[in-house]
mmCIF file of C-alpha atoms in Angstrom:
data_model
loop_
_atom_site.group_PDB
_atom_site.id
_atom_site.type_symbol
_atom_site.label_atom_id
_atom_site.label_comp_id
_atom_site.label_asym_id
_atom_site.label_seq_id
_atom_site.Cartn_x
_atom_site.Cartn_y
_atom_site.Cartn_z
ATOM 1 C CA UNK L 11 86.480 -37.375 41.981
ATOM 2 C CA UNK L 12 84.209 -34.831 40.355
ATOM 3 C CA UNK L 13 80.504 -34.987 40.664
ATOM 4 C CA UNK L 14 78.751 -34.636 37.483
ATOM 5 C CA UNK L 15 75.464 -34.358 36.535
ATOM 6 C CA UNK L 16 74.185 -35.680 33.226
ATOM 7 C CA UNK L 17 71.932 -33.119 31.600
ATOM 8 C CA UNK L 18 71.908 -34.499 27.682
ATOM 9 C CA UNK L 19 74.004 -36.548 25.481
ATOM 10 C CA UNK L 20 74.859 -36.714 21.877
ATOM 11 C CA UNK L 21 74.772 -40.576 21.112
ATOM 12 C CA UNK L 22 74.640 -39.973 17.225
ATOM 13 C CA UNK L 23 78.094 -38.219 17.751
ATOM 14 C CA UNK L 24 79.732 -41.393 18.551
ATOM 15 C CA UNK L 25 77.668 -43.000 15.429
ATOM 16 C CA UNK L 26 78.755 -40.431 13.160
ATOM 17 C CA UNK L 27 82.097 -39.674 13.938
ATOM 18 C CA UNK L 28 85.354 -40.731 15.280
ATOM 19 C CA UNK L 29 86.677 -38.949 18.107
ATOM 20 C CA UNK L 30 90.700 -37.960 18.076
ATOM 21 C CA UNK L 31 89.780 -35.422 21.595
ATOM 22 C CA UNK L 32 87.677 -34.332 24.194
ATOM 23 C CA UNK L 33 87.812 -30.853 26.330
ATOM 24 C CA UNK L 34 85.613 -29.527 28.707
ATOM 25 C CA UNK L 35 84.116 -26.298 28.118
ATOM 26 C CA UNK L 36 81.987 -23.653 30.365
ATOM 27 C CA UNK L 37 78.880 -21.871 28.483
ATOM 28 C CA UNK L 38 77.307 -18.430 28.766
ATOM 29 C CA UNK L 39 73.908 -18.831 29.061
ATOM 30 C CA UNK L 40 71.033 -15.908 30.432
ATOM 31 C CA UNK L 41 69.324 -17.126 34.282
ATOM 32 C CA UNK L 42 65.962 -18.410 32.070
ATOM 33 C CA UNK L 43 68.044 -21.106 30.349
ATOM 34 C CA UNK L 44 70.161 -22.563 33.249
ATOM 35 C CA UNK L 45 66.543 -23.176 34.656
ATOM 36 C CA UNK L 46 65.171 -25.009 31.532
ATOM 37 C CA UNK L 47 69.042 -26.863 31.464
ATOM 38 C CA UNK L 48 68.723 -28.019 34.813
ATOM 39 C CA UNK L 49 64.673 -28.850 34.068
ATOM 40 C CA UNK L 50 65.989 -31.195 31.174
ATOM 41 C CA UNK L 51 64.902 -29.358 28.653
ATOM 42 C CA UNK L 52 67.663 -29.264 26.017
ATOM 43 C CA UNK L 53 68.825 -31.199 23.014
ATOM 44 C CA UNK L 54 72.209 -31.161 21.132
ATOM 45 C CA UNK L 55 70.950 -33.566 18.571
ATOM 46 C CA UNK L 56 72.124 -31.123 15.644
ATOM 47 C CA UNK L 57 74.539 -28.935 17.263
ATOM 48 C CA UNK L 58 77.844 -28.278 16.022
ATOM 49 C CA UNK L 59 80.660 -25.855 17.358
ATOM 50 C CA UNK L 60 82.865 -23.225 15.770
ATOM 51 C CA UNK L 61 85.587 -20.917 15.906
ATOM 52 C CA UNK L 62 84.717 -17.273 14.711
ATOM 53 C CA UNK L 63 87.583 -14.509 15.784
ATOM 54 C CA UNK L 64 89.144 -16.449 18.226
ATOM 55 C CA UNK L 65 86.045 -17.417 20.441
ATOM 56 C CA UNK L 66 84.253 -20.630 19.655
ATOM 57 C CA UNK L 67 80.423 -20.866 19.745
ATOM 58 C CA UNK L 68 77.905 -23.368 19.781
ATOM 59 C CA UNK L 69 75.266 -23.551 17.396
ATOM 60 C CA UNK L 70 71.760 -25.317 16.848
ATOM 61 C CA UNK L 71 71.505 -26.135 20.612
ATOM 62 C CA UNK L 72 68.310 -26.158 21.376
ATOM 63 C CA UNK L 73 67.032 -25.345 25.380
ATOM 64 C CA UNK L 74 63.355 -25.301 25.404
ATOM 65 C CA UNK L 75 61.990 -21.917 27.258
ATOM 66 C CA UNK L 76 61.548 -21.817 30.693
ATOM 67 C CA UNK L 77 58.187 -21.753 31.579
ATOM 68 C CA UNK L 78 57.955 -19.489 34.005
ATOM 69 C CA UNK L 79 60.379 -17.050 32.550
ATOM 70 C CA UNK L 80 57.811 -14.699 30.147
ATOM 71 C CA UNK L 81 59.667 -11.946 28.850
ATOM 72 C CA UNK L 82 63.163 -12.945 29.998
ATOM 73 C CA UNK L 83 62.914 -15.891 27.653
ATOM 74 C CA UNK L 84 65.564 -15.619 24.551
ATOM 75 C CA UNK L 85 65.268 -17.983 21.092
ATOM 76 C CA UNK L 86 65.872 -21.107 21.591
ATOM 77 C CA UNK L 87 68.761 -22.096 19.256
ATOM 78 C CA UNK L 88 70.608 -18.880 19.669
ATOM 79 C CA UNK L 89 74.396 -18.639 19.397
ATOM 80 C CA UNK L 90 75.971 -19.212 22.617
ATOM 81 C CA UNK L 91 79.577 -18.438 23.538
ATOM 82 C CA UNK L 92 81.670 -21.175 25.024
ATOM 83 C CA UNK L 93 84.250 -20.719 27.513
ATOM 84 C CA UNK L 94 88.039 -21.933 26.734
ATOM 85 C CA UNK L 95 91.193 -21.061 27.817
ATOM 86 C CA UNK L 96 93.345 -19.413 25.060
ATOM 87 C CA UNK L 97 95.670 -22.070 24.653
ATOM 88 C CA UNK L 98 92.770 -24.684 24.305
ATOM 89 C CA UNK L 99 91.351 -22.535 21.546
ATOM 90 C CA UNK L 100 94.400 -22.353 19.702
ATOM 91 C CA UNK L 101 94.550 -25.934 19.713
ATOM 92 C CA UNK L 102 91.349 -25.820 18.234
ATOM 93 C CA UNK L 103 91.793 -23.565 15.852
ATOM 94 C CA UNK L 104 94.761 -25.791 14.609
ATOM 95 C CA UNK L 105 93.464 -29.431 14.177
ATOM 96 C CA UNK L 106 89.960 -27.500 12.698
ATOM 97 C CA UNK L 107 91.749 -26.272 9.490
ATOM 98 C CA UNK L 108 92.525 -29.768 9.315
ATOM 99 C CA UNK L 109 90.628 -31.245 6.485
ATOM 100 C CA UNK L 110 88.181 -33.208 7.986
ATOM 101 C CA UNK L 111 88.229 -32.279 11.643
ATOM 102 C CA UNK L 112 85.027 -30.205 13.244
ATOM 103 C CA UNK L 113 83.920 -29.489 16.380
ATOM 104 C CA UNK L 114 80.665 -31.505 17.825
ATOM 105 C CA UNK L 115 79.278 -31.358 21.109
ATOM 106 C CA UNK L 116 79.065 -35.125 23.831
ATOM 107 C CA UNK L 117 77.637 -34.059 26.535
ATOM 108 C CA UNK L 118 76.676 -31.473 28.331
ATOM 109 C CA UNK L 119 76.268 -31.531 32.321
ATOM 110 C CA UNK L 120 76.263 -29.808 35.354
ATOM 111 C CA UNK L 121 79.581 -29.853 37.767
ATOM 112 C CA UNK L 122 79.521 -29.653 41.619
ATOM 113 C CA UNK L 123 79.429 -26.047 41.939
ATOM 114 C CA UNK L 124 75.907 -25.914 39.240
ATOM 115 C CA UNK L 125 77.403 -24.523 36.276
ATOM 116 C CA UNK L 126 76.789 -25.912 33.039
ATOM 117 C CA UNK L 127 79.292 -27.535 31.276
ATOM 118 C CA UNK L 128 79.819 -28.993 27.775
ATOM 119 C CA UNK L 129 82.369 -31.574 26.295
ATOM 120 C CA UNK L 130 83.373 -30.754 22.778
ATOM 121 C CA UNK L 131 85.156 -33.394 20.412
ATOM 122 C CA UNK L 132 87.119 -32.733 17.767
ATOM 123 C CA UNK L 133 86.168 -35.446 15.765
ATOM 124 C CA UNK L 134 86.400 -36.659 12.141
ATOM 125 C CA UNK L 135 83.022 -37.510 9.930
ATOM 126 C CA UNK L 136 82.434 -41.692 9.327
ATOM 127 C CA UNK L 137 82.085 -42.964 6.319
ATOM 128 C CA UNK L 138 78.722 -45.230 5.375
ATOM 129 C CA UNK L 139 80.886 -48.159 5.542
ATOM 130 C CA UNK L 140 82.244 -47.594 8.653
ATOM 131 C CA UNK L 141 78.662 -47.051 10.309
ATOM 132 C CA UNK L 142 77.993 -50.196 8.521
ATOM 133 C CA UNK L 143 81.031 -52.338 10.103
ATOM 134 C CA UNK L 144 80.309 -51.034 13.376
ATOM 135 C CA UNK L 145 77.239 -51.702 13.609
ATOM 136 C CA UNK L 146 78.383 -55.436 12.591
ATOM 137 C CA UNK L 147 80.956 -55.508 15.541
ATOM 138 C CA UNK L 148 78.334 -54.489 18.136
ATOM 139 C CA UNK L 149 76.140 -57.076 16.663
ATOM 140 C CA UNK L 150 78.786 -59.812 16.979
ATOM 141 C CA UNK L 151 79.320 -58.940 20.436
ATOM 142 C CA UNK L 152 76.097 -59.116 21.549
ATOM 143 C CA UNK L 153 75.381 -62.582 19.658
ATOM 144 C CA UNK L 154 78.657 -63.860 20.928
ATOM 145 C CA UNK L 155 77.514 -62.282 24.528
ATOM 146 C CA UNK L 156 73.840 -64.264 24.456
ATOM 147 C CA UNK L 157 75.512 -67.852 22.934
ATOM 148 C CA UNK L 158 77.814 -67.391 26.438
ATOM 149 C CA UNK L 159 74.904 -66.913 28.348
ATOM 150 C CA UNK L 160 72.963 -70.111 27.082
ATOM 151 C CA UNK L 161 76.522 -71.633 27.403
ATOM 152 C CA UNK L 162 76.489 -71.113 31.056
ATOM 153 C CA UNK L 163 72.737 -72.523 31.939
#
């Protein structure tokens, strides 16, 4: 089993879209940022991920400059290449001229060797209503979950 490290997470992916697929991709990033990543100091609240001449990038993520770094710093939500093989790319490439589809980043984490790792969805935008009916579901669950729990007393 691999050891991961939980760096950040997207949780208003998962509230504003559905997710059809997940892959796992590497990132190029300078030495001052895999300091600040490892720090904590990043945020993919309003990333989003695209596919420009065959290479996909990652845009809007922001990792807070490392402290310590001075003048090797670099902007903060600069474009950053992501690492895919060609074949996952293509696939890409194919279910984003879907209508519908884009690219938004989960998670991003560090493996057992250090490196920095991100996992992109494909995933398809929610509608109001089905924020709203979710939101219902979880609800129900958790009343039905605390009536169970008096139940049991």
């Amino acid at each position: 089993m691999q050891k991961r490290k939980l760096i950040a997470n997207n949780k208003k992916a998962k509230h504003d879209y559905f997710i059809e697929e997940t892959y796992e991709a590497g990132i190029v990033l300078t030495g001052t940022e895999i300091k600040s990543i490892r720090l904590g100091r990043i945020s993919l609240k309003e990333s989003y991920a695209k596919i420009e001449n065959g290479e996909v990038f990652i845009y809007q993520m922001n990792i807070s400059p490392y402290e310590q770094g001075n003048r090797f710093n670099v902007d903060s939500t600069r474009t950053r290449k992501l690492l895919l093989h060609k074949s996952e790319i293509r696939k890409l490439i194919g279910y984003t001229t879907q209508k519908g589809l884009t690219l938004v980043p989960l998670n991003l984490y560090l493996d057992e060797h250090g490196r920095a790792k991100i996992e992109l969805a494909v995933a398809r935008g929610k509608k109001l209503y089905d924020k709203r009916e979710d939101i219902a579901k979880r609800d129900a669950g958790r009343r039905m979950s605390q009536e169970m729990k008096k139940a049991m007393r």
